[in-house]
CSV table of C-alpha atoms in Angstrom, one decimal:
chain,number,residue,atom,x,y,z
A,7,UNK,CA,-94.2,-1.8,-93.5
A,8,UNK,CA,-93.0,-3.1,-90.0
A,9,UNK,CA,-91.8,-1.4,-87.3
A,10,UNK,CA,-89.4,-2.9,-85.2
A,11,UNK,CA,-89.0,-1.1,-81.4
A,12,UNK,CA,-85.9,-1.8,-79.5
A,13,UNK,CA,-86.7,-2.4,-75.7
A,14,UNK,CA,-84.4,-0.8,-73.6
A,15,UNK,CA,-81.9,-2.9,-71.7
A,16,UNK,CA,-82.6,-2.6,-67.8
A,17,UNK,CA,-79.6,-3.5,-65.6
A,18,UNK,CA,-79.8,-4.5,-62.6
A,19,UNK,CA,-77.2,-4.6,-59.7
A,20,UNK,CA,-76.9,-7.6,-57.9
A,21,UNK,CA,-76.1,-7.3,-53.6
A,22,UNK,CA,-74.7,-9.7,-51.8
A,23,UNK,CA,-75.0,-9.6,-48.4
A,24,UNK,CA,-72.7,-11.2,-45.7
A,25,UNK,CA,-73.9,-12.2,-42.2
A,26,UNK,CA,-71.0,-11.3,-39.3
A,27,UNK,CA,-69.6,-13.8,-37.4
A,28,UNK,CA,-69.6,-13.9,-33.9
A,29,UNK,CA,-68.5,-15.9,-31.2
A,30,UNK,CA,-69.9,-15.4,-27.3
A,31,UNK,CA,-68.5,-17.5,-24.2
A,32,UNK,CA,-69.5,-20.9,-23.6
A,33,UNK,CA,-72.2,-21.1,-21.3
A,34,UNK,CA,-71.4,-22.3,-17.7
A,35,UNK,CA,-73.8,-24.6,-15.3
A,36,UNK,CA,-72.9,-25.5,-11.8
A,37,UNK,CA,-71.4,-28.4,-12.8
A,38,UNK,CA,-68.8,-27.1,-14.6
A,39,UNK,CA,-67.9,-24.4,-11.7
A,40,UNK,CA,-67.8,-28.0,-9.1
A,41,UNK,CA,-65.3,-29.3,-11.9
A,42,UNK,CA,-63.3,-26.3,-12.2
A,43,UNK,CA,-62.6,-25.6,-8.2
A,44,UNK,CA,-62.2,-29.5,-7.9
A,45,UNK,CA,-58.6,-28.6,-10.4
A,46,UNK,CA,-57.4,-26.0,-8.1
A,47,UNK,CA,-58.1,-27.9,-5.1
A,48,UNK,CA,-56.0,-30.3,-7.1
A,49,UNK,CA,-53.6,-28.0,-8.1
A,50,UNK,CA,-52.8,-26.6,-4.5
A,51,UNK,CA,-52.1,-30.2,-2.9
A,52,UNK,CA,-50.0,-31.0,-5.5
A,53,UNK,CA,-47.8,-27.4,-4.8
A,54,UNK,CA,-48.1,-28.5,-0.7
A,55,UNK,CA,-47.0,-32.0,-1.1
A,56,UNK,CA,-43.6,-31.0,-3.5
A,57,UNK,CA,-42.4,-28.2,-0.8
A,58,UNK,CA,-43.1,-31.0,2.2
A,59,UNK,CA,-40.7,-33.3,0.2
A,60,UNK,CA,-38.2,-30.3,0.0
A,61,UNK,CA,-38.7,-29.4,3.2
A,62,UNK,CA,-38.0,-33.3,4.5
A,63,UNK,CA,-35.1,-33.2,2.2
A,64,UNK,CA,-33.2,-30.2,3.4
A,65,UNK,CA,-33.4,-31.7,6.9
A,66,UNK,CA,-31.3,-34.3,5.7
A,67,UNK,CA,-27.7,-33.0,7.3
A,68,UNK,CA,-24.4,-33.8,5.3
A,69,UNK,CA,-22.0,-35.7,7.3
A,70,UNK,CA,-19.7,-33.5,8.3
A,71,UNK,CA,-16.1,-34.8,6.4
A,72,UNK,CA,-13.8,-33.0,4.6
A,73,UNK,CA,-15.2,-34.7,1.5
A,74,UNK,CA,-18.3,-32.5,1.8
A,75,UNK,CA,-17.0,-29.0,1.7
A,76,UNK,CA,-16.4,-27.2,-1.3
A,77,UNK,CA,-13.1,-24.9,-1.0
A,78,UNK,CA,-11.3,-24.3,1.9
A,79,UNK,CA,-12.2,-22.9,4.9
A,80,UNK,CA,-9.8,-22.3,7.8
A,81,UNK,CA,-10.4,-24.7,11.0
A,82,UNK,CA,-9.3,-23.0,14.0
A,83,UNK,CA,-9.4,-26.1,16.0
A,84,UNK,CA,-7.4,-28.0,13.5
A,85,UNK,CA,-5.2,-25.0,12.7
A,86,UNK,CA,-4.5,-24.5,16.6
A,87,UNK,CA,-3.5,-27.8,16.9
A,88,UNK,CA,-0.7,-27.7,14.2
A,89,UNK,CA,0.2,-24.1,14.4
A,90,UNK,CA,4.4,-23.6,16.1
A,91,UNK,CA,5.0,-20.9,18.4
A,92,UNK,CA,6.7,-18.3,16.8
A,93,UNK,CA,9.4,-18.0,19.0
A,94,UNK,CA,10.4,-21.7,18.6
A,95,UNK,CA,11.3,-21.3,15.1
A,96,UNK,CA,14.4,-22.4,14.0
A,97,UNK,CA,15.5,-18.8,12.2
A,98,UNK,CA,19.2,-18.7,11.4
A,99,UNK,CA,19.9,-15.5,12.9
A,100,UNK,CA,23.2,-15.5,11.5
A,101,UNK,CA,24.2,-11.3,13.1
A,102,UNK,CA,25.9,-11.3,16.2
A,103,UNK,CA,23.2,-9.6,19.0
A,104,UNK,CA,26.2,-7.4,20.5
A,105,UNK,CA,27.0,-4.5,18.5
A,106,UNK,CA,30.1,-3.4,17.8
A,107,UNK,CA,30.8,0.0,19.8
A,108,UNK,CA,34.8,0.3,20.1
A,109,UNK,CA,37.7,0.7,17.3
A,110,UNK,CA,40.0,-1.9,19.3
A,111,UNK,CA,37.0,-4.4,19.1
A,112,UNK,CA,36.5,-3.9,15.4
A,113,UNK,CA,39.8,-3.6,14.6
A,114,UNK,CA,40.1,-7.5,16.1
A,115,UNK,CA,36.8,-8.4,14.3
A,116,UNK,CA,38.5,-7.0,11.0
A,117,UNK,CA,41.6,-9.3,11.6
A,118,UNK,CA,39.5,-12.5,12.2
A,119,UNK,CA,37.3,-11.7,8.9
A,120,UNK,CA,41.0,-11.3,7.1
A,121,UNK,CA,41.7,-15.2,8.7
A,122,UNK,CA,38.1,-16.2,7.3
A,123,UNK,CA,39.2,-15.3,3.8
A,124,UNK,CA,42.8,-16.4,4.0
A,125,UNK,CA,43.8,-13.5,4.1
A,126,UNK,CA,45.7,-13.6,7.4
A,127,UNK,CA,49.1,-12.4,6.6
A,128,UNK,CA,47.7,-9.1,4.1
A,129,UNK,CA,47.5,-5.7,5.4
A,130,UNK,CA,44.1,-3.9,5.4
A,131,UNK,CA,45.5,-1.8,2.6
A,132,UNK,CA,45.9,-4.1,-0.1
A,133,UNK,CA,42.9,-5.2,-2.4
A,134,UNK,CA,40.7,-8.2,-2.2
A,135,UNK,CA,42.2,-10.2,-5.1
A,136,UNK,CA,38.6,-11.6,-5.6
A,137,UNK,CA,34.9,-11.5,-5.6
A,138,UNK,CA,35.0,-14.6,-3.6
A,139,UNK,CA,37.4,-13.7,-1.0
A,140,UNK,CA,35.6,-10.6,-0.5
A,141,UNK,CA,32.2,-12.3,-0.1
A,142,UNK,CA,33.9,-14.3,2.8
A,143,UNK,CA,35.3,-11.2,4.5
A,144,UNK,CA,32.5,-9.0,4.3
A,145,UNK,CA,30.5,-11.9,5.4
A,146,UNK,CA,32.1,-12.5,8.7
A,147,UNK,CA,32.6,-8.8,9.3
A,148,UNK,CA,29.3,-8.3,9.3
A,149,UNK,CA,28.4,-11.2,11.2
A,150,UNK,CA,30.6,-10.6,14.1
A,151,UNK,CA,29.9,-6.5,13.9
A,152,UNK,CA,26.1,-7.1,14.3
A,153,UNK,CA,25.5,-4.1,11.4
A,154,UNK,CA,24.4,-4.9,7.6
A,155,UNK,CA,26.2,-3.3,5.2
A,156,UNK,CA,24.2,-1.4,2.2
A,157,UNK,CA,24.6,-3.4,-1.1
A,158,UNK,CA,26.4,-0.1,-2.8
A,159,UNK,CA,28.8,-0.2,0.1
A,160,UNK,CA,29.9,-3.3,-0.5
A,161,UNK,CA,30.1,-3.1,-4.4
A,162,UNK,CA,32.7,0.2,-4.4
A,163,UNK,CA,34.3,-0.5,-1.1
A,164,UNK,CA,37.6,-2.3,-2.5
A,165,UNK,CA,39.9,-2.7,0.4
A,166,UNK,CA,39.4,-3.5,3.9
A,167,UNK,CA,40.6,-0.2,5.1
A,168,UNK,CA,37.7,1.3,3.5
A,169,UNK,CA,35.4,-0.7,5.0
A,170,UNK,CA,37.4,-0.2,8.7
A,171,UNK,CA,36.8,3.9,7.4
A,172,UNK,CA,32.8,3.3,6.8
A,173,UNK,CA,32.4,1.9,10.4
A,174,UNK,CA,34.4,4.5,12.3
A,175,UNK,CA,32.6,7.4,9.9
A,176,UNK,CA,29.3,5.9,10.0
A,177,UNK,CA,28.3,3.7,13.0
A,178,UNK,CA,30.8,4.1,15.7
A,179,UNK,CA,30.3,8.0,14.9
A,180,UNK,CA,26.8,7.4,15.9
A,181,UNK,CA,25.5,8.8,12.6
A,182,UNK,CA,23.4,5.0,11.6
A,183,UNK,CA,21.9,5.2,15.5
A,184,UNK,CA,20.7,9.1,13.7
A,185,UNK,CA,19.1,8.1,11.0
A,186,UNK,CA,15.7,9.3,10.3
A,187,UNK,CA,13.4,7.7,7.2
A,188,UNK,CA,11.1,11.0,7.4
A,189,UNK,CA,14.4,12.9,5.6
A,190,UNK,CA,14.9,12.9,2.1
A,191,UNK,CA,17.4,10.6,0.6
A,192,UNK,CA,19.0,10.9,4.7
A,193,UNK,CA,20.5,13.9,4.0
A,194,UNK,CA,22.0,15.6,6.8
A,195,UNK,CA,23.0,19.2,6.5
A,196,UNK,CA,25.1,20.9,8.4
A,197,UNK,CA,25.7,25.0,8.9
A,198,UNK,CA,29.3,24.7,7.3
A,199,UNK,CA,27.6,23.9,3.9
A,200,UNK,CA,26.1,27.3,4.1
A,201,UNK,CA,28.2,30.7,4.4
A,202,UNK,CA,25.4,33.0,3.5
A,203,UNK,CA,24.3,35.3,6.5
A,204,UNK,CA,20.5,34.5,5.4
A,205,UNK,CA,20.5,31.0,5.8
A,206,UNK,CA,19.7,29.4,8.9
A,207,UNK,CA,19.5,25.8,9.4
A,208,UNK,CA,17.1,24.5,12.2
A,209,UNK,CA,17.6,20.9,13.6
A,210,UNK,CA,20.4,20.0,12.1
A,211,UNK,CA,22.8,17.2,13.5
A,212,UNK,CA,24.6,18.8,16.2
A,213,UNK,CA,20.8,20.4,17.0
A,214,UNK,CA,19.0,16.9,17.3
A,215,UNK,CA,19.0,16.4,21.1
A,216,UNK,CA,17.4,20.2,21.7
A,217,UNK,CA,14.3,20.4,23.3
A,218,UNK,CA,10.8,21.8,21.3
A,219,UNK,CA,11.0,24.4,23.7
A,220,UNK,CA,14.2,25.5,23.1
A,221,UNK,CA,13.6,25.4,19.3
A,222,UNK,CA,10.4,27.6,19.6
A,223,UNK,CA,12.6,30.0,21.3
A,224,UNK,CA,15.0,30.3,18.6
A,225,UNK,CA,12.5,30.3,16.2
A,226,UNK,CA,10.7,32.9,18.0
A,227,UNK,CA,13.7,34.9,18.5
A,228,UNK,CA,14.4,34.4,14.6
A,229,UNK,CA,10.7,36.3,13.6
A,230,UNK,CA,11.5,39.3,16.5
A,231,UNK,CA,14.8,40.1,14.9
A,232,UNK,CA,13.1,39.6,11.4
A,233,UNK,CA,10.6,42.3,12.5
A,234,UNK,CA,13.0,44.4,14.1
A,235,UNK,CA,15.1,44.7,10.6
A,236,UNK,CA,11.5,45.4,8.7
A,237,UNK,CA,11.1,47.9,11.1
A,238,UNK,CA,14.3,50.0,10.6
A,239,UNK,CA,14.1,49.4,6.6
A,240,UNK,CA,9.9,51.4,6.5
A,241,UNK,CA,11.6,54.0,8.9
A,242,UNK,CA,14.3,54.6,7.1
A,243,UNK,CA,12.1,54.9,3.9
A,244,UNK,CA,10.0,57.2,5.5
A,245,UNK,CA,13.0,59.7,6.6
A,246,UNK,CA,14.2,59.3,2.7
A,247,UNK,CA,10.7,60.7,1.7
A,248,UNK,CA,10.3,63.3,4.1
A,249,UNK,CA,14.1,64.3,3.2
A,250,UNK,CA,12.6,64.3,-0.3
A,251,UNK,CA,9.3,66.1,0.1
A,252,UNK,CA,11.4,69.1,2.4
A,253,UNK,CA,13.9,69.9,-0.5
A,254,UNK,CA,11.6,69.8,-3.3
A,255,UNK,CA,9.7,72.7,-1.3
C-alpha cells in the first residue's frame, strides 16, 4: 500500500522595488561664474551702445518746411502777414446810417420806394399787385429808413399804408428805441388793460424813465397801505367777537 502526501503549495509574493529619481543643480567652478559675468558685461554694452544710436539720432533736427508737419498748426507770423483789418472790409452795408425820425421825411422815403417799384402814380392805399413789386418797395423803404422790418411784418402788411401805419406806431412812437429782450415775448402792459382795484402794474411804459428811488417809494408806500387795510380787517374781527362774547353773556 502507498501513501501519497500532497505538499502544500507555498506562495510567495514578489516586490518590486523602484529607486526615485532625482535631479540636483549642476555643479558650478570659477570658470563658469568668469563666463557668466563676461554675458552680462556683454549684455550691458550692447543696451548702452543702441540708446547712444537713439540718442545721436534724435539730435538729428527736421528741416523745418511745411512738408514736415503733420496737421495744421496756426502760424502767427504767417497768419499776421495775410490777415485784413477788419475795418477795411468791403461789407455791403446796404441801411442807410441816418434813421428816419419825422413823418414828412418818411412820407418822402415812402414815395421814392413807390418810384423804385413803378409804382409812382398809385396811392398808398391800393395793394401791391405782386410779390415782386413788393420785394422792391419794401426793399428801398427799408434801405432809406435805416430800420429792418420783422419777416411777419412784411408777409401780412399788404399795402403801403400799412407799412406807413407800422412806422408811425412802432418806431417814430419810440416804442422799437423801448424794447427790452429781458420781457417776455416784448409785451408791454399798460394800466388800461386792467380795471380791477387790486391790480397794480409797476414799470410799465409810461413808468420806464422813473428813478429806483422813486420806485422803492411806491413800492414802499404799496406794503404801508397793505398793512394799514390788514390792520383795520383783525380790529374789526376782534370788535365782532367781543360784540359776540358780550351778548351771549
Amino acid at each position: 500500500m502507498f501513501i501519497v502526501r500532497r505538499t502544500p503549495r507555498t506562495i510567495v509574493s514578489h516586490t518590486k522595488y523602484v529607486s526615485q529619481f532625482h535631479t540636483t543643480g549642476s555643479a558650478l567652478n570659477i570658470m563658469d561664474w568668469f563666463r557668466s559675468n563676461k554675458k552680462k558685461e556683454q549684455l550691458m554694452e550692447t543696451v548702452a551702445s543702441a540708446t547712444k544710436e537713439g540718442v545721436v539720432a534724435s539730435k538729428d533736427k527736421l528741416e523745418l518746411i511745411p512738408e514736415n508737419f503733420i496737421g495744421r498748426k496756426k502760424n502767427r507770423k504767417r497768419a499776421k502777414g495775410t490777415a485784413i483789418p477788419f475795418n477795411e472790409i468791403p461789407f455791403n452795408s446796404w441801411l442807410s446810417k441816418q434813421k428816419v425820425s419825422k413823418e414828412e421825411k418818411l412820407d418822402l422815403i415812402l414815395k421814392e420806394s413807390l418810384e423804385s417799384a413803378g409804382m409812382e402814380g398809385d396811392t398808398l392805399d391800393l395793394e401791391f399787385p405782386d410779390l415782386i413789386k413788393k420785394f422792391q418797395f419794401t426793399k428801398m423803404l427799408q434801405a432809406k429808413t435805416g430800420y429792418l422790418i420783422p419777416d411777419f411784418q412784411l408777409t401780412v402788411l399788404a399795402k403801403p399804408s400799412d407799412f406807413k401805419t407800422y412806422f408811425i406806431d412802432e418806431i417814430l412812437s419810440g416804442k422799437l428805441a423801448r424794447f427790452n429782450e429781458a420781457e417776455p415775448n416784448a409785451i408791454h402792459l399798460t394800466k388800461e388793460s386792467y380795471d380791477a382795484p387790486n391790480i397794480y402794474l409797476e414799470n410799465t411804459i409810461e413808468e420806464r424813465d422813473i428813478s429806483g428811488k422813486q420806485q422803492r417809494k411806491k413800492f414802499n408806500t404799496i406794503l404801508k397801505q397793505m398793512h394799514d387795510l390788514d390792520e383795520v380787517k383783525t380790529e374789526t374781527l376782534i370788535e365782532n367777537a367781543r360784540r359776540a362774547d358780550g351778548a351771549s353773556q
